[in-house]
Amino acid sequence: MRGVLGGAARVGAACVACTLASREFLAQACALRRSGAARGAGGAIHKPVTIADHMSSSEEREVVSAPAKTQAPAGRDAGAASGPPIGATPAAQSTRRRAGLGFAKRARATRILGLAFGFLAVGAVLFQDGAHPLVWAALVANAFVWPHAAYALAARSAQPYRAEVRNMLVDSAMGGIWIALTGFNLLPSALLAAMLSMDKLSVGGVRLLARGTAVLGASCLVAAAFTGFAFRPAATMLTIVACLPLLFAYPLAVGAATYRLSRSIRDQNRALAERSRIDGLSGVLTRGHWEDVVANEFQRFCRTGHPVSLLMIDIDHFRQINDRHGNPAGDQVIRNVAALLRETLRSPDTVGRYGGGEFGIVLPDTDAEGAFVIAERIRERVADTPLAREGNIRGTVSIGIAEADVALSDTGEWIVRADRALYRAKALGRNRTVRTDAPSS
């Protein structure tokens, strides 16, 4: 007996460690998402759900996705805190509600599985104690009716995440009752308390854990008072065997869900990183990532001496286009110029949006003469192509060229040199190409 209880304690400690590790990993991922850009005791495995962005502005704590849970008859704690922020648009509220309903569906599945395991653990004790039929009816209702009732409550709610938080507290209350009704039988009681506590901790951190623990303790004391504080801690072999599915399934579920969560977060981070590289309007690199390419090419030039040139390109009279035709037309001009640049450039060349109507291009293995040929090809294509359908908008570009040389101290100076050539092209009348060493058109 002592060995079984010791093993249960070690499994519980390992699950707590896994849960804490999962929570920390997810918290960091949520922080990354915001910088660029769930939940009692009866559940099984959750699909990854990031819910920090659904928090109310009045709640400062971060709630992250819960790892997999397989728990006992207190039900699956499944929910995140709060509904839409104050002042959220109807579209945002609708999106959050749809996400909440999707989560509630997953929570129902986890409750069904977890409560089935919990029914075995608690039922074994009640069977040996000769429990009253009403107690059995309550256990059956908690194990097989509550998962569906909890989903119905969340589905009817305007704020499904808040409803799931309430469901989590109901799970804790039922867990405390079953602990008392089993006479504080050590093995099922320890499993119930551990599963409920780990679930709260993984979903809502210390704050939600404290709330759930308080509810569990209060319900346990009330139920114990009705039973005369019966204390039957010894676990029989039948009880031990009935607890084994819950005891072994839970850590396996935690490991499986943590693996899925880590893969999901890795995929999301990869997608976020890709989106952060691309300018949403033009479809070319953002300024920061383009400057990274410039730095890499400059370092390669310093190592090998192979020629490399920069083009700085600006759409002529772009402000007037916006003022005369409106911002949507200006956006269309940006998109079309970017598309022309991609079509005209070679595969090794890299284009990025530098800001407003200005673009930058890195031309590896290209000297100033070769860069001039490419720049003129770009200039002529832009001049010959309508840049927006509405209003038959046509435009031109001015281009500055700077080839890297040993006199450059860093990439910033290289970009400044190309930018000066660009402004010289503007001063000479626009719709022309100028090199740093000599004016050309």
XYZ file of C-alpha atoms in Angstrom:
441
model
C 0.000 0.000 0.000
C 2.710 2.447 0.969
C 4.545 1.696 -2.267
C 1.429 2.321 -4.364
C 0.762 5.663 -2.659
C 4.398 6.649 -3.035
C 4.234 5.831 -6.726
C 1.093 7.925 -7.072
C 2.832 10.842 -5.401
C 5.802 10.562 -7.755
C 3.509 10.440 -10.805
C 1.668 13.504 -9.513
C 4.920 15.394 -9.044
C 6.022 14.516 -12.566
C 2.681 15.694 -13.955
C 2.997 18.993 -12.101
C 6.447 19.489 -13.632
C 5.116 18.729 -17.112
C 2.186 21.071 -16.608
C 4.375 23.930 -15.410
C 6.782 23.422 -18.308
C 3.897 23.447 -20.777
C 2.461 26.615 -19.241
C 5.797 28.442 -19.416
C 6.331 27.371 -23.020
C 2.879 28.558 -24.040
C 3.191 31.841 -22.150
C 6.349 32.651 -24.094
C 4.653 31.747 -27.363
C 1.676 33.976 -26.580
C 4.036 36.830 -25.774
C 5.711 36.351 -29.146
C 2.378 36.348 -30.888
C 1.325 39.610 -29.301
C 4.665 41.256 -30.080
C 4.560 40.484 -33.787
C 1.032 39.788 -33.554
C -8.350 25.085 -21.929
C -9.723 23.493 -18.728
C -11.640 20.265 -14.167
C -11.214 17.288 -13.218
C -12.645 14.979 -15.806
C -10.992 15.822 -19.053
C -8.711 14.126 -21.426
C -6.654 15.635 -24.187
C -7.053 19.210 -25.392
C -6.113 20.385 -28.821
C -3.908 23.456 -28.563
C -5.884 26.610 -27.953
C -4.283 29.981 -27.335
C -6.730 32.124 -25.380
C -4.647 34.965 -23.985
C -5.895 37.264 -26.751
C -9.490 36.648 -25.636
C -8.927 38.064 -22.169
C -10.854 41.051 -20.932
C -8.853 44.230 -20.627
C -9.792 44.294 -16.957
C -7.933 41.073 -16.325
C -4.187 41.412 -16.373
C -3.271 37.819 -15.863
C -2.432 35.677 -18.855
C -4.368 32.497 -19.477
C -2.833 30.010 -21.866
C -3.838 26.703 -23.395
C -4.154 23.791 -21.047
C -2.226 20.618 -21.743
C -3.930 17.296 -22.024
C -5.853 16.116 -19.012
C -7.413 12.832 -18.059
C -9.132 13.391 -14.774
C -11.653 12.239 -12.261
C -15.311 12.708 -11.475
C -15.068 16.346 -10.603
C -15.280 17.055 -14.328
C -12.940 18.630 -16.792
C -11.892 22.185 -15.955
C -12.208 23.620 -19.356
C -12.193 27.263 -19.920
C -10.366 30.466 -20.091
C -11.258 33.599 -18.391
C -13.444 36.258 -19.763
C -15.237 37.498 -22.757
C -14.598 40.277 -25.197
C -12.806 43.426 -24.139
C -14.804 46.530 -23.356
C -15.518 48.376 -26.568
C -14.835 45.364 -28.795
C -16.531 45.532 -32.180
C -19.414 43.135 -32.942
C -17.179 41.321 -35.436
C -14.495 40.810 -32.784
C -17.071 39.599 -30.268
C -18.486 37.180 -32.817
C -15.016 35.837 -33.571
C -14.296 35.320 -29.892
C -17.612 33.612 -29.332
C -16.998 31.230 -32.234
C -13.596 30.401 -30.776
C -15.204 29.836 -27.389
C -17.803 27.499 -28.847
C -15.089 25.532 -30.611
C -13.260 25.175 -27.338
C -16.434 24.130 -25.521
C -16.872 21.273 -27.991
C -13.375 20.032 -27.283
C -13.959 20.418 -23.534
C -17.043 18.219 -23.760
C -15.009 15.409 -25.320
C -12.336 15.656 -22.642
C -14.894 15.660 -19.851
C -16.581 12.550 -21.220
C -13.313 10.619 -21.240
C -11.954 11.923 -17.940
C -15.172 11.446 -16.015
C -15.420 7.868 -17.251
C -12.035 7.120 -15.657
C -13.063 9.004 -12.521
C -16.291 7.029 -12.294
C -14.267 3.848 -11.940
C -12.021 5.250 -9.198
C -14.817 6.727 -7.069
C -17.291 3.963 -7.883
C -14.951 1.295 -6.528
C -14.938 2.991 -3.109
C -18.700 3.578 -3.095
C -19.306 -0.036 -4.053
C -17.300 -1.322 -1.112
C -18.934 1.170 1.259
C -22.453 0.158 0.194
C -23.346 3.688 -0.858
C -26.965 4.842 -0.991
C -28.672 4.692 -4.408
C -28.982 8.481 -4.415
C -25.214 8.753 -4.100
C -24.839 6.423 -7.060
C -27.345 8.476 -9.018
C -25.332 11.624 -8.282
C -22.116 9.914 -9.424
C -23.738 8.719 -12.642
C -25.130 12.192 -13.295
C -21.748 13.830 -12.644
C -19.884 11.333 -14.819
C -22.275 10.955 -17.742
C -24.667 13.930 -17.716
C -22.523 16.833 -16.524
C -20.170 16.890 -19.571
C -23.143 17.544 -21.861
C -24.794 19.975 -19.450
C -21.540 21.933 -19.141
C -21.298 22.222 -22.906
C -24.907 23.380 -23.138
C -24.233 26.108 -20.558
C -21.189 27.326 -22.484
C -22.975 27.126 -25.847
C -25.872 29.255 -24.614
C -23.611 31.839 -23.040
C -22.703 35.045 -24.850
C -19.205 34.604 -23.382
C -18.322 30.900 -23.607
C -14.918 31.340 -21.941
C -16.490 32.860 -18.835
C -18.998 30.028 -18.821
C -16.183 27.509 -18.955
C -14.506 29.180 -15.964
C -17.745 28.690 -14.041
C -17.799 25.075 -15.213
C -14.283 24.669 -13.863
C -15.396 25.842 -10.434
C -18.320 23.417 -10.552
C -15.807 20.692 -11.362
C -13.811 21.625 -8.276
C -16.929 21.653 -6.099
C -17.900 18.179 -7.267
C -14.367 16.957 -6.737
C -14.447 18.101 -3.122
C -17.767 16.340 -2.567
C -16.482 13.039 -3.945
C -13.357 13.236 -1.815
C -15.549 13.539 1.275
C -18.026 10.848 0.185
C -15.203 8.348 -0.332
C -14.202 8.911 3.296
C -10.963 10.586 2.199
C -9.767 7.312 0.739
C -6.144 8.190 0.090
C -5.538 7.006 -3.461
C -8.670 8.335 -5.241
C -8.663 11.476 -3.063
C -5.035 12.224 -3.896
C -5.700 11.656 -7.588
C -8.765 13.920 -7.574
C -6.992 16.734 -5.746
C -3.876 16.482 -7.924
C -5.775 16.428 -11.227
C -7.979 19.362 -10.251
C -5.041 21.407 -9.003
C -2.865 20.712 -12.031
C -5.667 21.607 -14.374
C -6.309 24.965 -12.707
C -2.594 25.738 -12.619
C -2.075 24.948 -16.294
C -5.123 26.896 -17.420
C -5.153 30.019 -15.258
C -2.044 29.976 -13.099
C -1.920 30.582 -9.383
C -4.995 32.820 -9.301
C -7.305 30.235 -10.809
C -5.647 27.496 -8.765
C -6.393 29.457 -5.587
C -10.035 29.926 -6.548
C -10.470 26.289 -7.468
C -8.749 25.079 -4.313
C -10.974 27.275 -2.162
C -14.121 25.909 -3.824
C -12.867 22.338 -3.540
C -12.003 22.763 0.136
C -15.332 24.386 0.980
C -17.406 21.738 -0.785
C -15.320 19.008 0.814
C -15.908 20.398 4.311
C -19.669 20.734 3.747
C -19.970 17.190 2.390
C -17.793 15.827 5.183
C -20.022 17.500 7.771
C -23.037 15.634 6.371
C -21.151 12.326 6.609
C -19.918 12.968 10.141
C -16.374 13.517 8.865
C -16.005 9.837 8.037
C -12.347 8.936 7.575
C -11.537 5.668 5.787
C -8.105 6.247 4.208
C -7.170 2.610 3.499
C -7.318 1.646 -0.194
C -8.233 -1.917 -1.037
C -6.878 -3.834 -3.989
C -10.143 -3.208 -5.851
C -9.749 0.543 -5.322
C -6.133 0.436 -6.459
C -7.021 -1.435 -9.647
C -9.938 0.921 -10.365
C -7.614 3.920 -10.026
C -4.988 2.544 -12.405
C -6.606 3.841 -15.648
C -6.677 7.362 -14.238
C -3.243 7.035 -12.662
C -1.514 5.918 -15.865
C -3.635 7.696 -18.463
C -3.106 11.153 -16.991
C 0.699 11.457 -17.357
C 0.502 9.866 -20.809
C -2.157 12.387 -21.809
C -0.039 15.263 -20.466
C 2.959 14.100 -22.466
C 0.955 13.587 -25.648
C -0.742 16.961 -25.410
C 2.493 18.759 -24.557
C 4.056 17.264 -27.675
C 1.114 18.364 -29.826
C 1.121 21.804 -28.255
C 4.829 22.255 -28.856
C 4.424 21.266 -32.493
C 1.440 23.568 -32.915
C 3.254 26.490 -31.297
C 6.343 25.838 -33.418
C 4.222 25.857 -36.583
C 2.456 29.038 -35.481
C 5.745 30.741 -34.697
C 7.105 29.744 -38.077
C 4.010 31.185 -39.759
C 4.244 34.340 -37.640
C 7.901 34.749 -38.502
C 7.081 34.397 -42.185
C 4.276 36.946 -41.950
C 6.538 39.375 -40.096
C 9.045 39.162 -42.962
C 6.548 40.168 -45.651
C 4.984 43.595 -46.041
C 1.233 43.079 -46.061
C 0.480 45.635 -48.777
C 3.232 45.075 -51.312
C 4.044 41.403 -50.732
C 7.806 42.086 -50.612
C 10.135 42.027 -47.615
C 9.598 44.471 -44.791
C 12.251 47.102 -44.245
C 13.851 45.356 -41.288
C 14.233 42.007 -43.031
C 15.409 43.650 -46.226
C 18.092 45.487 -44.256
C 19.162 42.111 -42.838
C 19.691 40.914 -46.419
C 21.671 44.084 -47.173
C 23.874 43.435 -44.134
C 24.502 39.831 -45.194
C 25.423 40.872 -48.726
C 27.739 43.585 -47.407
C 29.515 41.054 -45.207
C 29.852 38.724 -48.187
C 31.355 41.592 -50.197
C 33.857 42.277 -47.403
C 34.862 38.589 -47.336
C 34.997 37.826 -51.063
C 35.165 41.152 -52.886
C 32.402 40.070 -55.249
C 30.479 43.083 -56.572
C 27.074 43.927 -55.122
C 24.863 46.943 -55.740
C 21.882 48.638 -54.162
C 18.939 50.270 -55.889
C 16.754 52.740 -54.031
C 13.502 53.311 -55.922
C 10.808 55.896 -55.221
C 7.457 56.339 -56.966
C 7.350 59.864 -58.373
C 4.581 62.140 -57.065
C 3.166 59.344 -54.928
C 1.635 61.790 -52.439
C -0.220 63.526 -55.234
C -1.575 60.169 -56.425
C -2.985 59.555 -52.941
C -4.391 63.061 -52.691
C -5.984 63.030 -56.127
C -7.231 59.444 -56.401
C -7.486 58.366 -52.764
C -5.577 55.942 -50.585
C -7.089 52.765 -52.128
C -5.718 53.835 -55.504
C -2.371 54.597 -53.887
C -2.359 51.119 -52.356
C -3.026 49.628 -55.763
C -0.088 51.567 -57.200
C 2.156 50.173 -54.436
C 1.020 46.620 -55.173
C 1.471 46.946 -58.916
C 4.919 48.535 -58.678
C 6.000 45.762 -56.301
C 4.677 43.150 -58.729
C 6.610 44.762 -61.597
C 9.780 44.729 -59.522
C 9.396 41.015 -58.732
C 8.727 40.200 -62.388
C 11.723 42.204 -63.624
C 14.346 41.071 -61.118
C 16.477 37.962 -61.214
C 16.048 35.156 -58.678
C 19.092 36.140 -56.535
C 17.903 39.761 -56.259
C 15.992 40.849 -53.151
C 13.404 43.611 -53.014
C 11.932 45.186 -49.894
C 9.582 48.025 -49.125
C 11.587 50.790 -47.477
C 8.604 52.959 -46.576
C 5.770 54.839 -48.258
C 6.342 54.633 -52.003
C 10.026 53.741 -51.669
C 11.587 50.334 -52.354
C 15.091 48.939 -51.988
C 16.721 46.190 -54.050
C 19.913 44.235 -53.422
C 21.667 42.973 -56.561
C 24.292 40.326 -55.710
C 27.226 39.812 -58.087
C 26.284 42.996 -59.929
C 28.479 46.057 -60.438
C 27.207 49.587 -61.052
C 27.029 49.088 -64.835
C 24.948 45.931 -64.493
C 22.768 47.596 -61.854
C 22.154 50.498 -64.222
C 20.873 48.117 -66.920
C 18.470 46.483 -64.443
C 17.345 49.859 -63.086
C 16.570 51.198 -66.563
C 14.590 48.061 -67.351
C 12.534 48.643 -64.182
C 12.053 52.337 -64.914
C 10.844 51.710 -68.443
C 8.426 48.950 -67.426
C 6.862 51.129 -64.743
C 6.482 54.051 -67.140
C 4.834 51.834 -69.763
C 2.397 50.050 -67.409
C -0.884 51.377 -65.927
C -0.431 51.310 -62.172
C -4.120 51.336 -61.215
C -7.221 50.412 -63.178
C -9.473 53.083 -61.774
C -8.558 56.415 -63.313
C -6.012 54.755 -65.624
C -3.279 55.922 -63.291
C 0.196 55.943 -64.745
C 3.376 56.861 -62.985
C 7.131 56.826 -63.051
C 9.946 55.997 -60.658
C 13.271 57.573 -59.814
C 16.163 55.245 -59.008
C 19.474 55.677 -57.194
C 22.346 53.186 -57.503
C 25.250 52.553 -55.141
C 27.815 49.813 -55.657
C 29.569 48.548 -52.531
C 33.242 49.474 -52.198
C 35.958 49.246 -49.593
C 35.438 52.860 -48.527
C 32.092 51.963 -46.950
C 32.196 51.514 -43.192
C 28.822 49.781 -42.772
C 25.497 49.011 -44.454
C 23.932 52.213 -43.165
C 26.430 54.287 -45.122
C 25.815 52.149 -48.195
C 22.042 52.742 -48.018
C 22.599 56.479 -47.473
C 24.782 56.616 -50.551
C 22.098 54.960 -52.699
C 19.467 57.228 -51.168
C 21.492 60.318 -52.076
C 21.671 59.108 -55.652
C 17.892 58.668 -55.583
C 17.328 62.244 -54.413
C 19.696 63.468 -57.066
C 17.501 61.719 -59.642
C 14.513 63.519 -58.143
C 16.315 66.867 -58.341
C 17.208 66.274 -61.980
C 13.552 65.956 -62.951
C 12.433 62.456 -61.826
C 11.808 59.402 -64.032
C 15.510 58.731 -64.299
C 18.333 56.607 -62.894
C 21.367 58.107 -61.174
C 24.523 56.378 -59.997
C 26.628 57.638 -57.147
C 29.597 58.199 -59.445
C 27.856 59.917 -62.399
C 24.390 61.093 -63.394
C 22.588 58.993 -65.977
C 19.099 58.786 -67.414
